[in-house]
């Protein structure tokens, strides 16, 4: 049975030291992809932009600097849990956001009720999905599949 968790938080988009503005960000979790969370950033004047990354990365980033590659999450303060920084990087372009930790913790708590961390495999039927994909490949039916 597929379950989802959705929330909306307000984050601060830190354009520079002098310029920042608050934006709504949609948070999504779907038990059909139990290891991932999706953040949809609603920037003024632009189409929404969605980033998907590991749920565990979000959890780890609440208490310590975490992430490699395009997504980095770190607490704003080492002393107490208040805000976190989320840096998204594409090539040489990056965006920095500041979010309150409390709504992220509440969101993660709701996802944990669906799929406790460490038990994600029991939520998704990976064996069935793999068997169905292999059946399609062996039958020569590649419609709807992505290459790479």
CSV table of N, CA and C in Angstrom, one decimal:
chain,number,residue,atom,x,y,z
A,1,UNK,N,0.8,-1.2,0.0
A,1,UNK,CA,0.0,0.0,0.0
A,1,UNK,C,0.9,1.3,0.0
A,2,UNK,N,0.7,2.1,-0.9
A,2,UNK,CA,1.4,3.3,-1.1
A,2,UNK,C,0.9,4.4,-0.2
A,3,UNK,N,1.9,5.0,0.6
A,3,UNK,CA,1.5,6.1,1.5
A,3,UNK,C,2.4,7.3,1.2
A,4,UNK,N,1.9,8.5,1.5
A,4,UNK,CA,2.7,9.7,1.2
A,4,UNK,C,2.6,10.6,2.4
A,5,UNK,N,3.6,11.4,2.5
A,5,UNK,CA,3.6,12.5,3.5
A,5,UNK,C,4.0,13.8,2.8
A,6,UNK,N,3.2,14.8,3.0
A,6,UNK,CA,3.5,16.1,2.4
A,6,UNK,C,3.4,17.2,3.5
A,7,UNK,N,4.2,18.2,3.3
A,7,UNK,CA,4.3,19.4,4.2
A,7,UNK,C,4.8,20.6,3.4
A,8,UNK,N,4.5,21.7,3.9
A,8,UNK,CA,5.0,22.9,3.3
A,8,UNK,C,5.7,23.7,4.4
A,9,UNK,N,6.9,24.2,4.1
A,9,UNK,CA,7.7,25.0,5.0
A,9,UNK,C,8.1,26.3,4.3
A,10,UNK,N,8.4,27.3,5.1
A,10,UNK,CA,9.0,28.5,4.6
A,10,UNK,C,10.5,28.5,4.8
A,11,UNK,N,11.2,28.7,3.8
A,11,UNK,CA,12.7,28.7,3.9
A,11,UNK,C,13.2,30.1,3.5
A,12,UNK,N,14.3,30.5,3.9
A,12,UNK,CA,15.0,31.7,3.5
A,12,UNK,C,16.0,31.4,2.4
A,13,UNK,N,15.8,31.9,1.2
A,13,UNK,CA,16.7,31.8,0.1
A,13,UNK,C,17.8,32.9,0.3
A,14,UNK,N,19.0,32.5,0.6
A,14,UNK,CA,20.1,33.4,0.8
A,14,UNK,C,20.9,33.7,-0.5
A,15,UNK,N,20.4,34.7,-1.2
A,15,UNK,CA,21.0,35.1,-2.5
A,15,UNK,C,22.4,35.6,-2.3
A,16,UNK,N,22.6,36.5,-1.3
A,16,UNK,CA,23.9,37.1,-0.9
A,16,UNK,C,23.8,37.5,0.5
A,17,UNK,N,24.9,38.1,1.0
A,17,UNK,CA,24.9,38.6,2.4
A,17,UNK,C,23.9,39.7,2.6
A,18,UNK,N,23.6,40.5,1.5
A,18,UNK,CA,22.7,41.6,1.5
A,18,UNK,C,21.3,41.3,1.1
A,19,UNK,N,21.1,40.2,0.4
A,19,UNK,CA,19.8,39.9,-0.2
A,19,UNK,C,19.3,38.5,0.2
A,20,UNK,N,18.2,38.4,0.7
A,20,UNK,CA,17.5,37.1,1.0
A,20,UNK,C,16.0,37.3,1.0
A,21,UNK,N,15.3,36.2,0.7
A,21,UNK,CA,13.9,36.3,0.7
A,21,UNK,C,13.3,34.9,1.1
A,22,UNK,N,12.1,35.0,1.6
A,22,UNK,CA,11.4,33.7,2.1
A,22,UNK,C,10.6,33.1,1.0
A,23,UNK,N,10.7,31.8,0.9
A,23,UNK,CA,10.0,31.1,-0.2
A,23,UNK,C,9.3,29.9,0.4
A,24,UNK,N,8.2,29.5,-0.2
A,24,UNK,CA,7.5,28.2,0.2
A,24,UNK,C,8.2,27.0,-0.4
A,25,UNK,N,8.4,26.0,0.3
A,25,UNK,CA,9.0,24.8,-0.2
A,25,UNK,C,8.1,23.6,0.2
A,26,UNK,N,7.7,22.8,-0.8
A,26,UNK,CA,6.9,21.6,-0.6
A,26,UNK,C,7.8,20.5,-0.3
A,27,UNK,N,7.5,19.7,0.8
A,27,UNK,CA,8.3,18.5,1.2
A,27,UNK,C,7.4,17.3,0.9
A,28,UNK,N,8.0,16.3,0.2
A,28,UNK,CA,7.2,15.1,-0.2
A,28,UNK,C,8.0,13.9,0.1
A,29,UNK,N,7.2,12.9,0.6
A,29,UNK,CA,7.8,11.6,0.9
A,29,UNK,C,6.7,10.6,0.3
A,30,UNK,N,7.2,9.6,-0.4
A,30,UNK,CA,6.3,8.6,-1.0
A,30,UNK,C,6.9,7.2,-0.6
A,31,UNK,N,6.1,6.3,-0.1
A,31,UNK,CA,6.6,5.0,0.4
A,31,UNK,C,7.0,4.2,-0.8
A,32,UNK,N,6.6,4.5,-2.0
A,32,UNK,CA,7.1,3.8,-3.2
A,32,UNK,C,8.6,4.0,-3.5
A,33,UNK,N,9.1,5.1,-2.9
A,33,UNK,CA,10.6,5.4,-3.0
A,33,UNK,C,11.0,5.7,-1.6
A,34,UNK,N,11.1,4.7,-0.7
A,34,UNK,CA,11.2,4.9,0.7
A,34,UNK,C,12.5,5.5,1.2
A,35,UNK,N,13.5,5.6,0.4
A,35,UNK,CA,14.8,6.1,0.8
A,35,UNK,C,14.9,7.6,0.5
A,36,UNK,N,14.0,8.2,-0.2
A,36,UNK,CA,14.2,9.6,-0.7
A,36,UNK,C,13.1,10.5,-0.2
A,37,UNK,N,13.5,11.8,-0.1
A,37,UNK,CA,12.6,12.9,0.1
A,37,UNK,C,12.7,13.8,-1.1
A,38,UNK,N,11.6,14.6,-1.3
A,38,UNK,CA,11.7,15.6,-2.4
A,38,UNK,C,11.3,16.9,-1.8
A,39,UNK,N,12.1,17.9,-2.2
A,39,UNK,CA,11.9,19.3,-1.9
A,39,UNK,C,11.5,20.1,-3.2
A,40,UNK,N,10.4,20.7,-3.2
A,40,UNK,CA,10.0,21.6,-4.4
A,40,UNK,C,10.1,23.0,-3.9
A,41,UNK,N,11.0,23.7,-4.6
A,41,UNK,CA,11.3,25.1,-4.2
A,41,UNK,C,10.4,26.0,-5.2
A,42,UNK,N,9.7,26.9,-4.6
A,42,UNK,CA,8.8,27.8,-5.4
A,42,UNK,C,9.4,29.2,-5.4
A,43,UNK,N,10.3,29.4,-6.3
A,43,UNK,CA,11.0,30.7,-6.5
A,43,UNK,C,10.2,31.7,-7.2
A,44,UNK,N,10.2,32.9,-6.8
A,44,UNK,CA,9.3,33.9,-7.5
A,44,UNK,C,9.8,34.1,-9.0
A,45,UNK,N,8.8,34.0,-9.8
A,45,UNK,CA,9.0,34.3,-11.3
A,45,UNK,C,9.6,33.1,-12.0
A,46,UNK,N,9.8,32.0,-11.3
A,46,UNK,CA,10.4,30.8,-12.0
A,46,UNK,C,9.4,29.6,-11.8
A,47,UNK,N,9.6,28.6,-12.6
A,47,UNK,CA,8.8,27.4,-12.4
A,47,UNK,C,9.4,26.7,-11.2
A,48,UNK,N,8.5,25.9,-10.5
A,48,UNK,CA,9.0,25.2,-9.3
A,48,UNK,C,10.1,24.3,-9.7
A,49,UNK,N,11.1,24.1,-8.8
A,49,UNK,CA,12.2,23.2,-9.0
A,49,UNK,C,12.2,22.2,-7.9
A,50,UNK,N,12.3,20.9,-8.3
A,50,UNK,CA,12.2,19.8,-7.3
A,50,UNK,C,13.6,19.1,-7.2
A,51,UNK,N,14.0,18.9,-6.0
A,51,UNK,CA,15.3,18.1,-5.7
A,51,UNK,C,14.9,16.9,-4.9
A,52,UNK,N,15.4,15.8,-5.3
A,52,UNK,CA,15.2,14.5,-4.5
A,52,UNK,C,16.6,14.1,-4.0
A,53,UNK,N,16.6,13.7,-2.7
A,53,UNK,CA,17.8,13.3,-2.1
A,53,UNK,C,17.5,12.3,-0.9
A,54,UNK,N,18.5,11.7,-0.4
A,54,UNK,CA,18.3,10.7,0.7
A,54,UNK,C,17.6,11.3,1.9
A,55,UNK,N,16.6,10.6,2.4
A,55,UNK,CA,16.0,11.0,3.7
A,55,UNK,C,17.0,10.9,4.8
A,56,UNK,N,17.9,10.0,4.8
A,56,UNK,CA,18.9,9.9,5.8
A,56,UNK,C,19.9,11.1,5.8
A,57,UNK,N,20.1,11.6,4.6
A,57,UNK,CA,21.0,12.8,4.5
A,57,UNK,C,20.3,14.0,5.3
A,58,UNK,N,19.0,14.2,5.1
A,58,UNK,CA,18.3,15.2,5.8
A,58,UNK,C,18.4,15.0,7.3
A,59,UNK,N,18.2,13.8,7.7
A,59,UNK,CA,18.2,13.5,9.2
A,59,UNK,C,19.6,13.8,9.7
A,60,UNK,N,20.7,13.3,9.0
A,60,UNK,CA,22.0,13.5,9.5
A,60,UNK,C,22.4,15.0,9.5
A,61,UNK,N,21.9,15.8,8.5
A,61,UNK,CA,22.3,17.2,8.4
A,61,UNK,C,21.7,18.0,9.5
A,62,UNK,N,20.7,17.5,10.2
A,62,UNK,CA,20.1,18.3,11.3
A,62,UNK,C,21.1,18.4,12.5
A,63,UNK,N,22.0,17.5,12.6
A,63,UNK,CA,22.9,17.5,13.7
A,63,UNK,C,24.4,17.6,13.4
A,64,UNK,N,24.8,17.4,12.1
A,64,UNK,CA,26.2,17.5,11.7
A,64,UNK,C,26.2,17.8,10.2
A,65,UNK,N,27.3,18.5,9.8
A,65,UNK,CA,27.4,18.7,8.4
A,65,UNK,C,27.4,17.4,7.6
A,66,UNK,N,26.6,17.3,6.6
A,66,UNK,CA,26.4,16.0,5.8
A,66,UNK,C,26.2,16.3,4.4
A,67,UNK,N,26.6,15.3,3.6
A,67,UNK,CA,26.4,15.4,2.1
A,67,UNK,C,27.6,15.5,1.3
A,68,UNK,N,27.6,14.9,0.2
A,68,UNK,CA,28.6,14.9,-0.8
A,68,UNK,C,28.0,15.2,-2.1
A,69,UNK,N,28.7,15.8,-3.0
A,69,UNK,CA,28.1,16.1,-4.3
A,69,UNK,C,27.2,17.3,-4.3
A,70,UNK,N,26.0,17.2,-4.8
A,70,UNK,CA,25.2,18.3,-5.1
A,70,UNK,C,24.4,18.8,-3.9
A,71,UNK,N,24.2,18.1,-2.9
A,71,UNK,CA,23.4,18.4,-1.7
A,71,UNK,C,24.2,18.4,-0.4
A,72,UNK,N,24.2,19.5,0.3
A,72,UNK,CA,24.9,19.6,1.6
A,72,UNK,C,24.0,20.2,2.6
A,73,UNK,N,23.9,19.6,3.8
A,73,UNK,CA,23.0,20.0,4.8
A,73,UNK,C,23.8,20.1,6.1
A,74,UNK,N,23.7,21.2,6.8
A,74,UNK,CA,24.4,21.4,8.0
A,74,UNK,C,23.6,22.2,9.0
A,75,UNK,N,23.8,22.0,10.3
A,75,UNK,CA,23.1,22.8,11.3
A,75,UNK,C,23.7,24.2,11.3
A,76,UNK,N,22.9,25.2,11.6
A,76,UNK,CA,23.4,26.6,11.6
A,76,UNK,C,24.1,26.8,12.9
A,77,UNK,N,23.8,26.0,14.0
A,77,UNK,CA,24.5,26.2,15.2
A,77,UNK,C,24.9,24.9,15.8
A,78,UNK,N,26.1,24.8,16.3
A,78,UNK,CA,26.6,23.5,16.8
A,78,UNK,C,26.1,23.3,18.2
A,79,UNK,N,25.6,24.4,18.9
A,79,UNK,CA,25.2,24.2,20.3
A,79,UNK,C,23.8,23.7,20.4
A,80,UNK,N,22.9,24.1,19.6
A,80,UNK,CA,21.5,23.7,19.7
A,80,UNK,C,20.8,23.5,18.4
A,81,UNK,N,19.8,22.7,18.3
A,81,UNK,CA,19.0,22.5,17.1
A,81,UNK,C,18.1,23.6,16.9
A,82,UNK,N,18.4,24.5,15.9
A,82,UNK,CA,17.5,25.6,15.6
A,82,UNK,C,17.2,25.7,14.1
A,83,UNK,N,18.2,26.0,13.4
A,83,UNK,CA,18.1,26.1,11.9
A,83,UNK,C,19.1,25.2,11.2
A,84,UNK,N,18.9,25.0,10.0
A,84,UNK,CA,19.8,24.2,9.2
A,84,UNK,C,20.0,25.0,7.8
A,85,UNK,N,21.2,24.8,7.3
A,85,UNK,CA,21.5,25.3,6.0
A,85,UNK,C,21.4,24.2,5.0
A,86,UNK,N,20.8,24.4,3.8
A,86,UNK,CA,20.8,23.5,2.8
A,86,UNK,C,21.4,24.1,1.5
A,87,UNK,N,22.5,23.5,1.1
A,87,UNK,CA,23.2,24.0,-0.1
A,87,UNK,C,22.9,23.0,-1.3
A,88,UNK,N,22.4,23.6,-2.4
A,88,UNK,CA,22.2,22.8,-3.6
A,88,UNK,C,23.2,23.3,-4.6
A,89,UNK,N,23.9,22.4,-5.3
A,89,UNK,CA,24.9,22.8,-6.2
A,89,UNK,C,24.7,22.1,-7.6
A,90,UNK,N,24.8,22.9,-8.7
A,90,UNK,CA,24.8,22.3,-10.0
A,90,UNK,C,25.9,22.9,-10.8
A,91,UNK,N,27.0,22.1,-11.0
A,91,UNK,CA,28.2,22.7,-11.6
A,91,UNK,C,28.7,23.8,-10.7
A,92,UNK,N,28.9,25.0,-11.4
A,92,UNK,CA,29.5,26.1,-10.6
A,92,UNK,C,28.4,27.0,-10.0
A,93,UNK,N,27.1,26.6,-10.3
A,93,UNK,CA,26.0,27.4,-9.7
A,93,UNK,C,25.5,26.7,-8.4
A,94,UNK,N,25.2,27.5,-7.4
A,94,UNK,CA,24.7,27.0,-6.2
A,94,UNK,C,23.6,27.9,-5.6
A,95,UNK,N,22.9,27.3,-4.7
A,95,UNK,CA,21.8,28.0,-4.0
A,95,UNK,C,21.9,27.6,-2.5
A,96,UNK,N,21.7,28.6,-1.6
A,96,UNK,CA,21.8,28.4,-0.2
A,96,UNK,C,20.5,28.7,0.4
A,97,UNK,N,19.9,27.8,1.3
A,97,UNK,CA,18.7,28.0,1.9
A,97,UNK,C,18.9,27.8,3.4
A,98,UNK,N,18.1,28.6,4.2
A,98,UNK,CA,18.1,28.4,5.7
A,98,UNK,C,16.7,28.0,6.1
A,99,UNK,N,16.6,26.9,6.8
A,99,UNK,CA,15.2,26.4,7.3
A,99,UNK,C,15.2,26.2,8.7
A,100,UNK,N,14.1,26.3,9.3
A,100,UNK,CA,13.9,25.9,10.7
A,100,UNK,C,14.0,24.4,10.9
A,101,UNK,N,14.7,24.0,11.9
A,101,UNK,CA,14.8,22.5,12.1
A,101,UNK,C,13.5,21.9,12.5
A,102,UNK,N,12.7,22.6,13.3
A,102,UNK,CA,11.5,22.0,13.9
A,102,UNK,C,10.6,21.4,12.8
A,103,UNK,N,10.2,22.2,11.7
A,103,UNK,CA,9.3,21.6,10.8
A,103,UNK,C,9.9,20.4,10.0
A,104,UNK,N,11.3,20.4,9.8
A,104,UNK,CA,11.9,19.3,9.1
A,104,UNK,C,11.9,18.1,10.0
A,105,UNK,N,12.1,18.3,11.3
A,105,UNK,CA,12.0,17.1,12.3
A,105,UNK,C,10.6,16.6,12.3
A,106,UNK,N,9.6,17.4,12.3
A,106,UNK,CA,8.2,17.0,12.3
A,106,UNK,C,7.9,16.2,11.0
A,107,UNK,N,8.4,16.7,9.9
A,107,UNK,CA,8.2,16.0,8.6
A,107,UNK,C,8.9,14.6,8.6
A,108,UNK,N,10.1,14.5,9.1
A,108,UNK,CA,10.9,13.3,9.2
A,108,UNK,C,10.2,12.3,10.2
A,109,UNK,N,9.6,12.8,11.2
A,109,UNK,CA,8.9,12.0,12.2
A,109,UNK,C,7.7,11.3,11.5
A,110,UNK,N,7.0,12.1,10.7
A,110,UNK,CA,5.8,11.5,9.9
A,110,UNK,C,6.2,10.5,8.9
A,111,UNK,N,7.4,10.7,8.3
A,111,UNK,CA,7.9,9.7,7.3
A,111,UNK,C,8.3,8.4,8.1
A,112,UNK,N,8.9,8.6,9.3
A,112,UNK,CA,9.3,7.4,10.1
A,112,UNK,C,8.2,6.6,10.5
A,113,UNK,N,7.0,7.1,10.6
A,113,UNK,CA,5.8,6.3,11.0
A,113,UNK,C,5.4,5.4,9.8
A,114,UNK,N,5.7,5.8,8.6
A,114,UNK,CA,5.4,5.0,7.4
A,114,UNK,C,6.5,4.0,7.2
A,115,UNK,N,7.7,4.4,7.2
A,115,UNK,CA,8.9,3.6,7.0
A,115,UNK,C,10.0,4.0,8.0
A,116,UNK,N,10.1,3.2,9.1
A,116,UNK,CA,11.2,3.6,10.0
A,116,UNK,C,12.5,3.5,9.4
A,117,UNK,N,13.4,4.5,9.7
A,117,UNK,CA,14.7,4.5,9.1
A,117,UNK,C,15.4,3.1,9.4
A,118,UNK,N,16.0,2.6,8.4
A,118,UNK,CA,16.6,1.3,8.5
A,118,UNK,C,15.7,0.1,8.1
A,119,UNK,N,14.4,0.4,8.0
A,119,UNK,CA,13.5,-0.6,7.6
A,119,UNK,C,12.7,-0.3,6.3
A,120,UNK,N,13.3,0.6,5.5
A,120,UNK,CA,12.7,1.0,4.3
A,120,UNK,C,12.4,-0.2,3.3
A,121,UNK,N,13.3,-1.2,3.3
A,121,UNK,CA,13.1,-2.3,2.4
A,121,UNK,C,11.8,-3.0,2.6
A,122,UNK,N,11.4,-3.1,3.9
A,122,UNK,CA,10.2,-3.8,4.2
A,122,UNK,C,8.9,-3.0,3.7
A,123,UNK,N,9.1,-1.7,3.4
A,123,UNK,CA,7.9,-1.0,2.9
A,123,UNK,C,7.7,-1.1,1.4
A,124,UNK,N,8.7,-1.1,0.7
A,124,UNK,CA,8.6,-1.2,-0.8
A,124,UNK,C,8.8,-2.6,-1.2
A,125,UNK,N,8.1,-3.0,-2.2
A,125,UNK,CA,8.2,-4.4,-2.7
A,125,UNK,C,9.2,-4.4,-3.8
A,126,UNK,N,10.5,-4.3,-3.4
A,126,UNK,CA,11.6,-4.2,-4.4
A,126,UNK,C,11.7,-5.5,-5.2
A,127,UNK,N,11.5,-6.7,-4.6
A,127,UNK,CA,11.6,-7.9,-5.3
A,127,UNK,C,10.5,-8.0,-6.4
A,128,UNK,N,9.3,-7.6,-6.1
A,128,UNK,CA,8.2,-7.6,-7.1
A,128,UNK,C,8.6,-6.6,-8.2
A,129,UNK,N,9.0,-5.4,-7.9
A,129,UNK,CA,9.4,-4.4,-8.9
A,129,UNK,C,10.5,-4.9,-9.8
A,130,UNK,N,11.5,-5.6,-9.2
A,130,UNK,CA,12.6,-6.1,-10.0
A,130,UNK,C,12.2,-7.2,-10.9
A,131,UNK,N,11.4,-8.1,-10.3
A,131,UNK,CA,10.9,-9.2,-11.1
A,131,UNK,C,10.1,-8.7,-12.3
A,132,UNK,N,9.2,-7.7,-12.1
A,132,UNK,CA,8.4,-7.2,-13.2
A,132,UNK,C,9.3,-6.5,-14.2
A,133,UNK,N,10.3,-5.8,-13.8
A,133,UNK,CA,11.2,-5.1,-14.7
A,133,UNK,C,12.0,-6.2,-15.6
A,134,UNK,N,12.4,-7.2,-14.9
A,134,UNK,CA,13.2,-8.3,-15.6
A,134,UNK,C,12.2,-9.0,-16.6
A,135,UNK,N,11.0,-9.2,-16.2
A,135,UNK,CA,10.0,-9.9,-17.1
A,135,UNK,C,9.8,-9.0,-18.4
A,136,UNK,N,9.7,-7.7,-18.2
A,136,UNK,CA,9.5,-6.8,-19.3
A,136,UNK,C,10.7,-6.8,-20.2
A,137,UNK,N,11.9,-6.8,-19.6
A,137,UNK,CA,13.2,-6.8,-20.4
A,137,UNK,C,13.3,-8.1,-21.2
A,138,UNK,N,13.0,-9.2,-20.5
A,138,UNK,CA,13.2,-10.5,-21.2
A,138,UNK,C,12.1,-10.7,-22.3
A,139,UNK,N,11.0,-10.0,-22.1
A,139,UNK,CA,9.9,-10.1,-23.1
A,139,UNK,C,10.1,-9.1,-24.3
A,140,UNK,N,11.2,-8.3,-24.1
A,140,UNK,CA,11.5,-7.3,-25.2
A,140,UNK,C,10.7,-6.1,-25.1
A,141,UNK,N,10.0,-5.9,-24.0
A,141,UNK,CA,9.1,-4.7,-23.8
A,141,UNK,C,9.9,-3.7,-23.1
A,142,UNK,N,10.5,-2.7,-23.8
A,142,UNK,CA,11.3,-1.7,-23.1
A,142,UNK,C,10.5,-0.4,-23.1
A,143,UNK,N,9.3,-0.4,-23.5
A,143,UNK,CA,8.5,0.9,-23.5
A,143,UNK,C,8.3,1.4,-22.0
A,144,UNK,N,8.6,2.7,-21.9
A,144,UNK,CA,8.4,3.3,-20.6
A,144,UNK,C,9.6,3.1,-19.7
A,145,UNK,N,10.7,2.6,-20.2
A,145,UNK,CA,11.9,2.4,-19.4
A,145,UNK,C,12.9,3.5,-19.8
A,146,UNK,N,13.7,4.0,-18.9
A,146,UNK,CA,14.7,5.0,-19.2
A,146,UNK,C,16.1,4.2,-19.4
A,147,UNK,N,16.8,4.7,-20.3
A,147,UNK,CA,18.2,4.2,-20.5
A,147,UNK,C,19.1,5.0,-19.6
A,148,UNK,N,19.8,4.3,-18.7
A,148,UNK,CA,20.8,5.0,-17.9
A,148,UNK,C,20.2,5.8,-16.9
